[in-house]
């Protein structure tokens, strides 16, 4: 076997999906897509992991999706660099590339199905929603583990044999099963889930109470976001799935095979750039997290320099914090009566703050 040839996992194909010399001039387009994906997915990961306001069940699945897209972007960046510099990661390189691509595709599909089930329980089965919400972390971990198990035959070589022309094949049964698991089955499940959700949210009677109306509007907004992400992801991955099915029937595309192969994966990868944009367009918690990170230090309350009161004590979540604030405020008042000049060194605590609310007024303005 010629050692200069690169064995690939595709039948009758020695081209690589990451070799830009064999595809149209897409270098700058790839760079732009990778940059957008890293920036937006990175921001989504930071906002959903740090801010408490962005730790809902939907945002936990969004965090998993963004991590998957971010890892896929970084992996593709490395593969593009490896191809452009004529580097070699060994004879198992093609298997590793294919396994990683299908791993993140599997994580994407399963996360979308799981978040659609979350919307179904939140909208159609609200009494069972709490039990589902408590299992979200376990579901996300299970998704990553199951995805790794699904694509492990690709890495290990499921019925792969090598012939003299340096071609490797995957058994047809596993190939069709992979396409069905990653595309066909999730599509059918999503159609069965989205129909009752839509009829429940958009076909119900008008709501008169203002608070319920606002809540219903937010639910519709989040559900619409999930619907757009679902439609984008499965639409963009459809050409790749169809191409894989055609390859299983041993269809030959001649000299256009490398261009088609690179193009379908290019279209599939573009979901990494579009999904985080949809997250931020429909999810106000992400923008709120950015603003809170930016203005956090500027909105901290001043506190008495002689006390041990810290800004986190203003969160009236426990009774001892209320008692502590009351004691410190009285000490500040006593200090101010004895020495009015020391008034500036004390914290400005309002009656609302002593009752556990967030409004900021001075109790000294009435003196």
XYZ file of C-alpha atoms in Angstrom:
367
model
C 0.000 0.000 0.000
C 1.300 3.424 -0.869
C 2.237 5.210 2.354
C 1.726 8.643 0.789
C -1.989 8.016 0.343
C -4.385 9.005 3.083
C -6.930 6.322 3.838
C -10.407 7.635 4.449
C -13.632 6.183 5.785
C -15.591 6.948 2.636
C -15.994 4.502 -0.197
C -13.948 5.253 -3.298
C -12.833 8.627 -1.986
C -9.347 9.779 -1.134
C -10.261 13.421 -0.677
C -10.551 15.092 2.705
C -13.427 17.282 3.813
C -10.968 19.662 5.461
C -8.610 20.077 2.519
C -9.483 23.503 1.146
C -7.286 22.972 -1.895
C -9.763 20.382 -3.168
C -12.817 22.582 -2.551
C -13.878 26.057 -3.696
C -11.862 28.966 -2.212
C -13.571 29.071 1.164
C -10.613 29.936 3.383
C -11.889 33.357 4.474
C -15.448 32.123 4.780
C -14.267 29.357 7.099
C -12.294 31.875 9.151
C -15.334 34.149 9.505
C -17.603 31.280 10.506
C -15.109 29.964 13.038
C -14.638 33.427 14.565
C -18.387 34.041 14.863
C -18.942 30.599 16.336
C -16.193 30.937 18.949
C -17.289 34.438 20.036
C -21.039 33.818 20.278
C -20.867 30.295 21.672
C -18.205 31.366 24.151
C -20.386 34.226 25.362
C -23.389 31.880 25.656
C -21.373 29.420 27.738
C -20.135 32.184 30.072
C -23.564 33.811 30.464
C -25.416 30.555 31.172
C -22.807 29.147 33.557
C -22.170 32.259 35.698
C -25.474 34.125 35.945
C -28.195 32.714 38.178
C -30.878 34.318 36.021
C -29.740 32.140 33.109
C -29.820 28.794 34.928
C -33.265 27.649 33.875
C -33.830 24.177 32.469
C -33.899 25.479 28.894
C -30.648 27.379 29.389
C -28.959 24.276 30.775
C -29.673 22.507 27.509
C -28.518 25.634 25.649
C -25.269 25.442 27.629
C -24.798 21.841 26.490
C -25.560 22.800 22.879
C -23.156 25.748 22.989
C -20.395 23.598 24.466
C -20.921 21.053 21.705
C -20.800 23.737 19.002
C -17.747 25.354 20.603
C -15.834 22.069 20.781
C -16.833 21.266 17.202
C -15.554 24.673 16.064
C -12.229 24.263 17.830
C -11.848 20.731 16.463
C -12.565 21.810 12.894
C -10.096 24.683 13.315
C -7.398 22.187 14.255
C -8.263 19.911 11.324
C -8.166 22.841 8.898
C -4.768 23.858 10.242
C -3.560 20.266 10.012
C -4.618 20.034 6.359
C -3.230 23.450 5.395
C 0.170 22.696 6.952
C 0.335 19.153 5.527
C 0.574 17.713 9.011
C -0.325 14.144 9.831
C -2.043 12.746 12.898
C -1.346 9.155 11.944
C -3.210 6.434 10.149
C -6.142 6.790 12.540
C -6.592 10.458 11.660
C -9.567 9.980 9.289
C -11.323 7.771 11.814
C -10.819 10.372 14.552
C -12.183 13.142 12.331
C -15.283 11.208 11.350
C -15.914 10.104 14.940
C -15.665 13.636 16.331
C -17.979 15.077 13.684
C -20.634 12.442 14.319
C -20.163 12.759 18.092
C -21.113 16.437 18.099
C -23.895 15.777 15.593
C -25.296 13.178 17.986
C -25.013 15.555 20.961
C -26.800 18.244 18.952
C -29.669 15.965 17.923
C -30.201 14.474 21.372
C -30.029 17.823 23.160
C -32.636 19.270 20.815
C -34.931 16.297 21.407
C -34.427 16.619 25.179
C -35.145 20.358 25.248
C -38.277 19.785 23.159
C -39.431 17.244 25.735
C -38.722 19.898 28.384
C -40.990 22.324 26.525
C -43.635 19.610 26.232
C -43.669 18.988 29.979
C -43.575 22.718 30.766
C -46.511 23.528 28.474
C -48.648 20.388 28.247
C -47.769 18.531 31.476
C -46.970 21.234 34.063
C -47.617 18.908 37.023
C -44.832 16.577 35.850
C -42.450 19.389 34.943
C -40.750 19.567 38.366
C -39.778 15.904 38.242
C -38.305 16.413 34.763
C -36.478 19.568 35.845
C -34.707 17.744 38.668
C -33.289 15.249 36.157
C -31.892 17.772 33.662
C -28.248 17.428 34.729
C -28.427 13.628 34.564
C -30.095 13.820 31.154
C -27.350 16.074 29.764
C -24.573 13.826 31.101
C -26.357 10.776 29.678
C -26.613 12.477 26.276
C -22.838 12.927 26.067
C -22.148 9.370 27.234
C -24.661 7.780 24.855
C -23.360 9.895 21.955
C -19.823 8.690 22.631
C -21.033 5.089 22.666
C -22.949 5.537 19.409
C -19.930 6.813 17.466
C -17.373 4.540 19.156
C -17.644 1.899 16.372
C -16.409 4.556 13.944
C -13.305 5.076 16.035
C -12.730 1.390 16.672
C -13.495 0.383 13.095
C -16.863 -1.336 12.848
C -16.412 -3.992 10.158
C -13.793 -1.849 8.447
C -11.566 -3.632 5.983
C -8.745 -2.282 3.874
C -8.046 -3.257 0.271
C -5.078 -2.647 -1.928
C -6.286 0.738 -3.228
C -6.232 2.262 0.242
C -9.998 2.412 0.683
C -11.892 1.627 3.832
C -15.575 0.917 4.207
C -18.024 0.899 7.081
C -20.681 -1.797 7.204
C -23.898 -0.658 5.564
C -26.069 -1.632 8.540
C -24.146 0.602 10.905
C -24.090 3.428 8.364
C -27.872 3.395 7.898
C -28.400 3.034 11.644
C -26.211 6.060 12.285
C -28.187 8.209 9.849
C -31.469 6.991 11.340
C -30.397 7.653 14.932
C -28.957 11.085 14.233
C -31.548 12.404 11.793
C -34.648 10.366 10.977
C -35.709 9.282 14.473
C -35.183 12.747 16.064
C -37.149 14.363 13.233
C -40.160 12.087 13.798
C -40.010 12.612 17.572
C -39.813 16.384 17.196
C -42.838 16.465 14.911
C -44.813 14.457 17.466
C -43.748 16.820 20.276
C -44.036 20.200 18.559
C -47.615 19.698 17.316
C -49.242 19.469 20.797
C -47.028 22.279 22.116
C -48.123 24.583 19.327
C -51.815 23.751 19.764
C -51.538 24.361 23.506
C -49.784 27.736 23.255
C -51.198 29.326 20.110
C -54.665 27.789 19.928
C -55.755 28.402 23.515
C -58.305 30.981 24.628
C -57.137 34.568 25.295
C -55.774 35.177 28.800
C -57.243 38.133 30.677
C -54.952 38.274 33.716
C -51.906 40.439 33.001
C -49.376 38.293 34.907
C -50.526 35.102 33.192
C -50.475 36.895 29.857
C -46.856 37.987 30.376
C -45.868 34.491 31.454
C -47.583 32.979 28.428
C -45.761 35.471 26.179
C -42.389 34.442 27.654
C -43.249 30.769 27.220
C -44.160 31.367 23.591
C -40.912 33.265 23.042
C -38.736 30.480 24.467
C -40.702 27.841 22.569
C -40.309 29.800 19.347
C -36.550 29.969 19.968
C -36.375 26.188 20.403
C -38.441 25.711 17.244
C -36.125 27.927 15.187
C -33.001 26.191 16.517
C -34.546 22.800 15.770
C -35.518 23.774 12.226
C -32.094 25.300 11.507
C -30.090 22.396 12.881
C -31.973 19.598 11.159
C -32.323 21.515 7.900
C -28.597 22.246 7.720
C -27.661 18.652 8.576
C -30.095 17.155 6.043
C -27.725 17.484 3.008
C -25.012 15.634 4.908
C -27.391 12.825 5.879
C -28.708 12.502 2.319
C -25.176 12.421 0.944
C -24.213 9.667 3.389
C -27.278 7.638 2.369
C -26.404 8.006 -1.308
C -22.857 6.892 -0.571
C -24.200 3.756 1.104
C -25.826 2.861 -2.213
C -22.358 3.207 -3.810
C -23.345 6.115 -6.009
C -20.391 7.782 -7.711
C -20.132 11.546 -8.123
C -16.927 11.516 -10.133
C -14.642 14.527 -9.884
C -17.299 16.531 -7.996
C -17.269 14.238 -4.986
C -14.692 16.229 -3.018
C -16.520 19.507 -3.692
C -19.876 18.019 -2.686
C -18.415 16.409 0.424
C -16.765 19.643 1.563
C -19.860 21.701 0.759
C -22.326 19.554 2.716
C -20.132 19.642 5.804
C -19.653 23.377 5.348
C -23.446 23.822 5.351
C -23.781 21.545 8.380
C -21.138 23.462 10.306
C -22.893 26.794 9.737
C -25.427 25.886 12.454
C -22.660 26.589 14.992
C -22.821 30.264 13.990
C -26.583 30.623 13.609
C -27.761 28.870 16.773
C -26.080 31.205 19.321
C -27.424 34.223 17.432
C -30.927 32.789 17.840
C -30.246 32.170 21.545
C -29.387 35.804 22.155
C -32.193 37.143 19.973
C -34.916 35.302 21.913
C -33.346 34.765 25.349
C -33.225 37.972 27.384
C -31.468 36.198 30.268
C -28.260 36.043 28.219
C -28.251 39.802 27.615
C -29.127 40.361 31.263
C -26.128 38.263 32.215
C -23.854 40.405 30.046
C -25.154 43.625 31.594
C -24.821 42.228 35.092
C -21.229 41.198 34.440
C -20.439 44.630 33.046
C -22.060 46.788 35.699
C -21.701 44.515 38.681
C -19.037 46.560 40.441
C -20.781 49.837 39.726
C -24.073 48.724 41.305
C -22.612 47.371 44.542
C -23.899 49.152 47.642
C -21.623 51.099 49.979
C -21.343 49.628 53.402
C -20.110 50.732 56.821
C -16.328 50.621 56.940
C -16.253 49.628 60.625
C -18.494 46.589 60.121
C -18.109 43.254 58.430
C -21.091 43.847 56.159
C -20.448 42.764 52.587
C -22.548 43.407 49.466
C -23.775 39.812 49.386
C -25.446 40.378 52.764
C -27.991 42.566 51.003
C -29.569 39.412 49.566
C -32.259 38.876 52.211
C -32.514 35.146 51.741
C -31.944 34.093 55.373
C -33.276 35.505 58.685
C -29.840 35.996 60.209
C -28.955 38.391 57.393
C -31.954 40.574 58.253
C -30.937 40.603 61.906
C -27.361 41.445 60.970
C -28.435 44.328 58.754
C -30.737 45.666 61.466
C -27.959 45.551 64.075
C -25.423 47.237 61.795
C -27.873 49.943 60.725
C -28.603 50.770 64.381
C -24.880 50.980 65.115
C -24.457 53.311 62.159
C -27.264 55.533 63.500
C -25.648 55.659 66.924
C -22.322 56.603 65.361
C -23.984 59.328 63.300
C -25.695 60.801 66.395
C -22.400 61.011 68.256
C -20.348 62.208 65.306
C -22.238 63.615 62.298
C -18.990 63.842 60.370
C -18.713 60.056 60.333
C -21.996 59.759 58.488
C -20.238 59.342 55.161
C -18.422 56.217 56.368
C -21.661 54.350 57.025
C -23.789 52.495 54.578
C -26.969 53.962 53.190
C -29.582 51.366 54.141
C -33.244 51.877 53.318
C -36.269 50.567 55.164
C -37.094 48.496 52.129
C -33.658 46.908 52.309
C -34.187 46.063 55.972
C -37.414 44.327 54.951
C -35.590 42.328 52.305
C -36.346 44.358 49.175
C -33.933 45.666 46.585
C -34.814 49.378 46.415
C -31.978 51.713 47.387
C -32.925 54.761 49.433
C -31.252 56.445 52.399
C -32.680 56.221 55.874
C -30.722 59.316 56.742
C -32.594 61.556 54.316
C -35.496 61.742 56.801
C -33.285 62.964 59.634
